[in-house]
Structures are given as C-alpha cells and as structure tokens.
Short mmCIF file of C-alpha atoms in Angstrom, two decimals:
data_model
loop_
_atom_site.label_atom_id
_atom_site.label_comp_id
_atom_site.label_asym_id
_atom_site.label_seq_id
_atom_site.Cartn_x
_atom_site.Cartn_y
_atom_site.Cartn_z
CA UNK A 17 4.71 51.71 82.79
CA UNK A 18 1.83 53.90 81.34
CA UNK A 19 2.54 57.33 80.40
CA UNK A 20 0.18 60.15 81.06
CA UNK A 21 -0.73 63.69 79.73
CA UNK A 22 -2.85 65.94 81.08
CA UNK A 23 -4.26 69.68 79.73
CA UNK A 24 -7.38 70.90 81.79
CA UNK A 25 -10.28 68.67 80.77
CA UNK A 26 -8.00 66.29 78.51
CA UNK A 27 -6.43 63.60 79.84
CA UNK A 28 -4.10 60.74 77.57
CA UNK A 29 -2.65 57.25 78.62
CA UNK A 30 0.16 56.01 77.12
CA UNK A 31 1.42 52.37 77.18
CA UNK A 32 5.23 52.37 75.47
CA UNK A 33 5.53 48.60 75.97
CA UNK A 34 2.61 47.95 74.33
CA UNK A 35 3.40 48.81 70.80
CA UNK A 36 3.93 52.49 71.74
CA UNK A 37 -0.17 52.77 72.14
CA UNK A 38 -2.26 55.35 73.12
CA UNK A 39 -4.72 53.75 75.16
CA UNK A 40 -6.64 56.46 76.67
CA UNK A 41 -7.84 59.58 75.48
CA UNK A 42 -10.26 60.83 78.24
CA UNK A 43 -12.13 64.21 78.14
CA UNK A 44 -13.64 65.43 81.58
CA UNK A 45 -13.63 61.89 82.63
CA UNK A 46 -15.43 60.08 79.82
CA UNK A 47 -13.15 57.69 77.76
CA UNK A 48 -13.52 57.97 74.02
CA UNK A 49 -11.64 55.44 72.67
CA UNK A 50 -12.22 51.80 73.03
CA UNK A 51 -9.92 49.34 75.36
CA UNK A 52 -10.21 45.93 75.62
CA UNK A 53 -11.25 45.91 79.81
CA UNK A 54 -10.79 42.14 80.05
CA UNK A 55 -7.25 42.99 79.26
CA UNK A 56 -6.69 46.49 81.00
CA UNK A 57 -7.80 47.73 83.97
CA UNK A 58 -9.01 51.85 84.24
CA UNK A 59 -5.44 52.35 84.87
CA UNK A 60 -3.90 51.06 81.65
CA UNK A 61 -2.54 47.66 84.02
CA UNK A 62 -2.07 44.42 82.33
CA UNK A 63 0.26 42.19 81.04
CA UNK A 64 2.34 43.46 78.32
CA UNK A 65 4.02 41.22 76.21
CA UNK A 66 4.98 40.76 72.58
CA UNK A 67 2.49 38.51 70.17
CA UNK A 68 2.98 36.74 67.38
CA UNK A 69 1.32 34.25 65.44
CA UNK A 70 -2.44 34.08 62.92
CA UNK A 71 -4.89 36.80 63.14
CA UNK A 72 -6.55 34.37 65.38
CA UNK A 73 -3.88 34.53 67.54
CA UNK A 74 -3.96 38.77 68.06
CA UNK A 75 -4.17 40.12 71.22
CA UNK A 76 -6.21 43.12 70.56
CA UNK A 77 -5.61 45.70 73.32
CA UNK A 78 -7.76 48.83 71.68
CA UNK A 79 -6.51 52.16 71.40
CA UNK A 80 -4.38 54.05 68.71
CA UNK A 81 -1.49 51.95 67.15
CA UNK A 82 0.32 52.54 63.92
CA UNK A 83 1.02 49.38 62.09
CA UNK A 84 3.09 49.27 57.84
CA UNK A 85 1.18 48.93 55.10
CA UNK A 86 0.21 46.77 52.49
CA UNK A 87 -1.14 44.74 54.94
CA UNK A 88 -1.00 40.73 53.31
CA UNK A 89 0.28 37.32 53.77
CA UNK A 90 1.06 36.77 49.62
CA UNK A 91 4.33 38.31 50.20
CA UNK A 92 7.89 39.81 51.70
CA UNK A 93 6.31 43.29 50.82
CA UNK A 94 3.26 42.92 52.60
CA UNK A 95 2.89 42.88 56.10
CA UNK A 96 1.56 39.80 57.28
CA UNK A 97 -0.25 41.62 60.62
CA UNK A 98 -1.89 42.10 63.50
CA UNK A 99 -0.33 40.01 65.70
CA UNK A 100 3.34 41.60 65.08
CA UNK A 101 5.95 41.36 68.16
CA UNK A 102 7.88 44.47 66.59
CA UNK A 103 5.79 47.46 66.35
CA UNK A 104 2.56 46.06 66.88
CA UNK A 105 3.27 44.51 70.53
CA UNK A 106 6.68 45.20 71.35
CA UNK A 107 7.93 47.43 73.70
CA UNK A 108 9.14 50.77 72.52
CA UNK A 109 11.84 53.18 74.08
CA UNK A 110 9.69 56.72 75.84
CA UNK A 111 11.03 60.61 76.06
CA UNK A 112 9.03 63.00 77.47
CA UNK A 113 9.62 66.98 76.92
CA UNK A 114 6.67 69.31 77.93
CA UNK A 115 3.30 68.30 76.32
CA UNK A 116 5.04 65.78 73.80
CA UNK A 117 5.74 61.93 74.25
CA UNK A 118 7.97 60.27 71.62
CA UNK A 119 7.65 56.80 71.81
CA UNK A 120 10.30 54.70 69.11
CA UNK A 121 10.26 51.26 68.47
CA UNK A 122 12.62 48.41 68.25
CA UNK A 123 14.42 47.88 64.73
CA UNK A 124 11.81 45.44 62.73
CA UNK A 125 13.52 42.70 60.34
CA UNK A 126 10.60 42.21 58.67
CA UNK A 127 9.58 44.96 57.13
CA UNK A 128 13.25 46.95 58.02
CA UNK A 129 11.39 49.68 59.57
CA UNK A 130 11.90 51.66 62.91
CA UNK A 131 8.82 53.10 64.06
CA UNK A 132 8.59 56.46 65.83
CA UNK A 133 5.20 57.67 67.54
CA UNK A 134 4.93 61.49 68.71
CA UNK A 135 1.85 62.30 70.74
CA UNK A 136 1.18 66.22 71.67
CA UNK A 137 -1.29 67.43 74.00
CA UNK A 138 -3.40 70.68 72.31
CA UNK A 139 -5.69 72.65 74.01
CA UNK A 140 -8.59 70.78 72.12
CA UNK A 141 -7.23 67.65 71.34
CA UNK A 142 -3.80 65.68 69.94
CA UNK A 143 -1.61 65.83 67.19
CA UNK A 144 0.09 61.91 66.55
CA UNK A 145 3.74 62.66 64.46
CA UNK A 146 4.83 59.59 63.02
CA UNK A 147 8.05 58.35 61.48
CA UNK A 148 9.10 55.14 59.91
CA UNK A 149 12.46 54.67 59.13
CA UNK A 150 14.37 52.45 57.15
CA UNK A 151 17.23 50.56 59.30
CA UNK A 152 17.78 47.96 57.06
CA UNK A 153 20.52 47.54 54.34
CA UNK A 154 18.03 47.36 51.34
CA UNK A 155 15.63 49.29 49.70
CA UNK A 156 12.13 48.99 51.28
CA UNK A 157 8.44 49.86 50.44
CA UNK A 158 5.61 50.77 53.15
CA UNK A 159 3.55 53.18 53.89
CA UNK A 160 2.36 54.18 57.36
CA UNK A 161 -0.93 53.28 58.86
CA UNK A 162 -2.74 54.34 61.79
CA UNK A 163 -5.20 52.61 63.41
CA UNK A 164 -7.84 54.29 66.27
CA UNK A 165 -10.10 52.06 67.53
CA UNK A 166 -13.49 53.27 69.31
CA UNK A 167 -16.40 51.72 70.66
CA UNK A 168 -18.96 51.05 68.41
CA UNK A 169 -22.66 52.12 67.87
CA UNK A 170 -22.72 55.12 66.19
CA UNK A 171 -22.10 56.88 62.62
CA UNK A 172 -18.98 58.12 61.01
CA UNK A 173 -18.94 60.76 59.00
CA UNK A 174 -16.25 61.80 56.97
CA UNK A 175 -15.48 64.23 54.18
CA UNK A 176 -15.07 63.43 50.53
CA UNK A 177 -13.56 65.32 47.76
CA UNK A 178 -15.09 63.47 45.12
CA UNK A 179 -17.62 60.52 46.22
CA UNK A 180 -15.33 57.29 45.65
CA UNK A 181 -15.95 54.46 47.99
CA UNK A 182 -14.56 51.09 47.89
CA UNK A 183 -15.57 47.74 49.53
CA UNK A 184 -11.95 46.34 50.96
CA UNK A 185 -12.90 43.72 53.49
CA UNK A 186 -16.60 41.99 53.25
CA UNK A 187 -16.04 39.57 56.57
CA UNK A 188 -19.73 38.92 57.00
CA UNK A 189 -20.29 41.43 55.06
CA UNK A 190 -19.57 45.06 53.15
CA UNK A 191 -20.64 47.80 55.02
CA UNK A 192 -23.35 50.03 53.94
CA UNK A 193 -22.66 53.55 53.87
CA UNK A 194 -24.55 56.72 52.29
CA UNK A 195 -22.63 59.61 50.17
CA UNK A 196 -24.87 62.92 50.43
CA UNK A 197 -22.97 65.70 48.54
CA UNK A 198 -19.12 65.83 50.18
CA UNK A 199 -20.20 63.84 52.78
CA UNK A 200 -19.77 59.46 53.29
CA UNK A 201 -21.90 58.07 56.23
CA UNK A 202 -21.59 54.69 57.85
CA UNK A 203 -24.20 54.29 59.93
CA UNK A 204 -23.95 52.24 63.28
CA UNK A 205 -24.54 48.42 62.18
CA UNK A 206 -23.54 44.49 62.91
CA UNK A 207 -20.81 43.70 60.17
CA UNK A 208 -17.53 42.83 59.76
CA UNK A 209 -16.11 44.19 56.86
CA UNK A 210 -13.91 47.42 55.70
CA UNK A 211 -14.48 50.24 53.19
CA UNK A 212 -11.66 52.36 51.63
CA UNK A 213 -12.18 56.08 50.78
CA UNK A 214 -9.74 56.71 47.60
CA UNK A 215 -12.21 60.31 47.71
CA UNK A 216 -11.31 61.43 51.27
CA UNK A 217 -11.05 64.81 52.08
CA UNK A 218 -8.72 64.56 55.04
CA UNK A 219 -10.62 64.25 57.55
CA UNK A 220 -13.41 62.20 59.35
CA UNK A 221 -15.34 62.19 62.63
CA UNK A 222 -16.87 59.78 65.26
CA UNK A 223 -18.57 61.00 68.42
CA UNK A 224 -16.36 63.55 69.81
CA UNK A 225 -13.56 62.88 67.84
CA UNK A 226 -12.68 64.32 64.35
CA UNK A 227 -9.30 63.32 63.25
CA UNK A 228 -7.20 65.51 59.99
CA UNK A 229 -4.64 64.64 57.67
CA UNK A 230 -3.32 65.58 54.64
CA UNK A 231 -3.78 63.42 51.39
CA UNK A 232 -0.79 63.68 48.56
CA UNK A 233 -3.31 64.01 45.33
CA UNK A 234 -0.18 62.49 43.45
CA UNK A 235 0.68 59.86 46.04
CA UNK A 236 0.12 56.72 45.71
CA UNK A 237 -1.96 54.50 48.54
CA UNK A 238 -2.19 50.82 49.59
CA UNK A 239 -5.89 49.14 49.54
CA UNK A 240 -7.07 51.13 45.99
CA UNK A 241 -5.71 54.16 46.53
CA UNK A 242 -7.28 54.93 50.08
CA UNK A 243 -5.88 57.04 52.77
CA UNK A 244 -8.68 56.21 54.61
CA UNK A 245 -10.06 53.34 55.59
CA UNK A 246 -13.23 52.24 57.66
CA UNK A 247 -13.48 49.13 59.69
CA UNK A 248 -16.42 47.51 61.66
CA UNK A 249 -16.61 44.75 63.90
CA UNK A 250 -19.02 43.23 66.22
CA UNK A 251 -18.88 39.94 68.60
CA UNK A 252 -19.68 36.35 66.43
CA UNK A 253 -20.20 33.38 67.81
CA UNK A 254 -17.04 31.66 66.02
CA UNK A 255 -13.97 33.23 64.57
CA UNK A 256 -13.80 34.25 61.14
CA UNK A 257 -12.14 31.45 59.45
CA UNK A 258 -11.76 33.35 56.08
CA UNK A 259 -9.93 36.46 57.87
CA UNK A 260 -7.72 33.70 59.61
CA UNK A 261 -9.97 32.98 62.90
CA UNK A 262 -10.13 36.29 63.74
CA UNK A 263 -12.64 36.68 66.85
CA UNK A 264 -13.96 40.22 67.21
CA UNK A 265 -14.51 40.82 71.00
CA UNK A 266 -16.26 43.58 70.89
CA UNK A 267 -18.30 46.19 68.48
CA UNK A 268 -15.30 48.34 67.52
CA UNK A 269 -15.16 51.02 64.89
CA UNK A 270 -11.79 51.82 63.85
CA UNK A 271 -10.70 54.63 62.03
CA UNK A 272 -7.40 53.98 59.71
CA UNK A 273 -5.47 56.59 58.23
CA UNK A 274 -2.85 55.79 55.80
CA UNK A 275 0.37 58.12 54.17
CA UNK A 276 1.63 57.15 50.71
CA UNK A 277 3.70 54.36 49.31
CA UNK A 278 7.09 55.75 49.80
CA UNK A 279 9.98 53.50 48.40
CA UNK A 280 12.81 54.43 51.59
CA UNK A 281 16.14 53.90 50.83
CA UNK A 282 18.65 52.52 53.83
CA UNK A 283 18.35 55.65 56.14
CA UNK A 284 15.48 57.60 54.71
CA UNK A 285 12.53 58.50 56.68
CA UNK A 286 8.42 59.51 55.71
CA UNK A 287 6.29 60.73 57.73
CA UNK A 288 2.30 60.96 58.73
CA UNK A 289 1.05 63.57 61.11
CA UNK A 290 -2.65 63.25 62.38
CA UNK A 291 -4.38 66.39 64.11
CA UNK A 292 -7.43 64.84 66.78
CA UNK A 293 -9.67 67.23 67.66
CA UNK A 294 -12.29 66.53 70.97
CA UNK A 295 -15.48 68.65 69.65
CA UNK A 296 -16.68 70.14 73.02
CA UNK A 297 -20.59 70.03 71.90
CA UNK A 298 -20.63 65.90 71.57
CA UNK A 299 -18.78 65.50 74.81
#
C-alpha cells in the first residue's frame, strides 16, 4: 500500500513494504527523484517483495532508502548489501500522525539492527528522522546510511569545509569532480564509480533538491571518514563483474549521507536526521 503526503505544491509517495522507501517526491507535478518505471507504475504499483542474493541479483526500485554501514562482504561487521530482505526490501510496519510517517522495520539478524524511518512534510521540502536500534543481545557497530537516488545528467554541488575528496568506488572509472574554493562539483558524466567527501560541509544539492545534515567533527565515518558520499551510474552493456554483476539500469546519481560509527549496546539507539529542501527557482 503506498503512503502519501501532500502540502500545496509538494507531494510524497511512500512504499512501507518496500524497505520503508520514499519513492516519490513530486513538486507541482514534476518528479525529482528517480524510480525504476519498468518496476513501478506513476502510482508507486508493483510487486513488492523481499530480495536477497549478489549485487547482481538487486532489485533496484529508486527512491530514498536507508541501508547500515560499512558496507562489505570481508566480514560479520560489514554489511554485505544491496540486495538485503531486512531493511533494504522488507516490509516495514507504517503510523501516520499529521504531516509525519514513521515507517519501522522488521528486527535484522544480521546486522541486529531495527530500522526506523520518519518522513515530515515542510512547507519547502522534508525532513527524513532516522533511528537504528540495537535488538540484538550483543554489542554491535554501524552507522546509518542514506541513500537518494535521482536521475542523472546534471551536476552536484556540494559544500566543503576543507577541500578533501576521496576516490571510493572506480567501477569503470573514478569520477571527476572540480573543488573551487568551499565548493566540490561533479559534473554530469558516463561512469560508474563513487567519491567520498571526508571535507563536507553538511550539505549538497542536485537540481531542485539540496539536502542538510550535521557532521560530528569528532565522529568517526565508514568509507575514509566520509559523511558523504557520491555515486554515479549509467547503463553498460554487461554487468560489472568486479562490483559482483551489478547492472546499472539507468543513469542514476545518488546522493549518500552517512552518521558516525556508533558502537550500540543491546537497546541503545543513534540517530541521523536529513533536512530536503525543494529550491523553488530550479523547479
């Protein structure tokens, strides 16, 4: 069942089943973020249902998911994702009060987290409030990592408080970027590959869309020390075989945000909130 909030010219679609995604974040009837349409219809219809398996094997739907971090297969404190049935694909529980959705996953057993996903309308935008919670019996280590994926074909800017840029993922290739002053640029381009920004200043933009956070200066973050991550992607020919078979069906620019390492004891919680803002001159 999708989910939907509406504000005057703002209108969101939420899938709870589908790994508590927002899938839709339209703004006087043009959709910003990208969906996969061979999967989804303009109503957010499809078939839901929990994946598992090889990067290969991901069913990727589009829209804004959160995911735990370190992301790796070397390990039982990495997660070894996207595909995850839990809180990548699984179907989470959905309250509504007012202009907030809460959206809370299933218990995971492999990373011993319970995910929670809070989406508030604003007058000019969003604000995503999200929890992870340790369920388990043992001490656990993650940090939480949001992933917005929009279509591809144009810069992203983003804000740096000292110009520190690192190449994560070089699929076919690393992206190239500029750093002018406080600001990193990625212009539009065909690769797949990631960059990290250990230097962000909390926030970044693409198109319409500016997204802030806060960055913990004494924190400590997955993928060198970046709360902010950059990720491109265009179609190939064949899957990746080095990024296990993954098969990019689209161009796709996703924006990643990521809070700190926390170490969570059984019952403790941390926490990530992410302020979107729709910028009404690039509409």
């Amino acid at each position: 069942m999708v989910t939907w909030l509406d504000r005057g010219d703002l209108r969101l679609g939420l899938v709870p089943e589908l790994g508590g995604r927002l899938l839709s974040v339209r703004h006087r009837g043009v959709e910003l973020l990208w969906r996969n349409t061979d999967l989804l219809d303009d109503y957010l219809r499809g078939e839901y249902a929990p994946n598992s398996g090889q990067m290969g094997d991901w069913v990727n739907y589009g829209g804004d998911k959160t995911w735990p971090a370190p992301q790796g297969w070397e390990g039982p404190d990495q997660w070894p994702g996207p595909p995850g049935p839990v809180l990548d694909s699984g179907p989470y529980s959905v309250a509504t009060d007012g202009d907030t959705v809460t959206m809370t996953s299933a218990p995971d057993p492999r990373t011993g987290l319970r995910f929670t996903r809070a989406i508030t309308l604003l007058d000019d935008g969003y604000r995503l409030d999200l929890r992870a919670e340790n369920v388990s019996s043992r001490p656990v280590r993650w940090a939480l990592w949001n992933v917005t994926q929009l279509p591809g074909g144009g810069p992203v800017t983003a804000g740096l408080r000292r110009p520190e840029v690192v190449a994560l993922v070089a699929g076919t290739g690393t992206p190239e970027y500029t750093v002018d002053g406080d600001r990193l640029v990625v212009p539009a381009q065909d690769v797949v590959g990631k960059l990290g920004v250990p230097g962000t200043a909390g926030w970044v933009t693409y198109g319409a869309l500016t997204l802030s956070f806060e960055v913990d200066p004494a924190g400590e973050y997955p993928d060198e020390g970046s709360p902010l991550e950059i990720w491109l992607e265009h179609p190939l020919p064949a899957p990746l075989a080095e990024l296990g078979d993954l098969d990019p069906p689209a161009r796709i620019v996703e924006l990643e945000v990521l809070g700190p390492l926390t170490t969570l004891a059984p019952g403790e919680v941390t926490g990530l909130s992410i302020r979107a803002e729709v910028r009404e001159d690039d509409v």
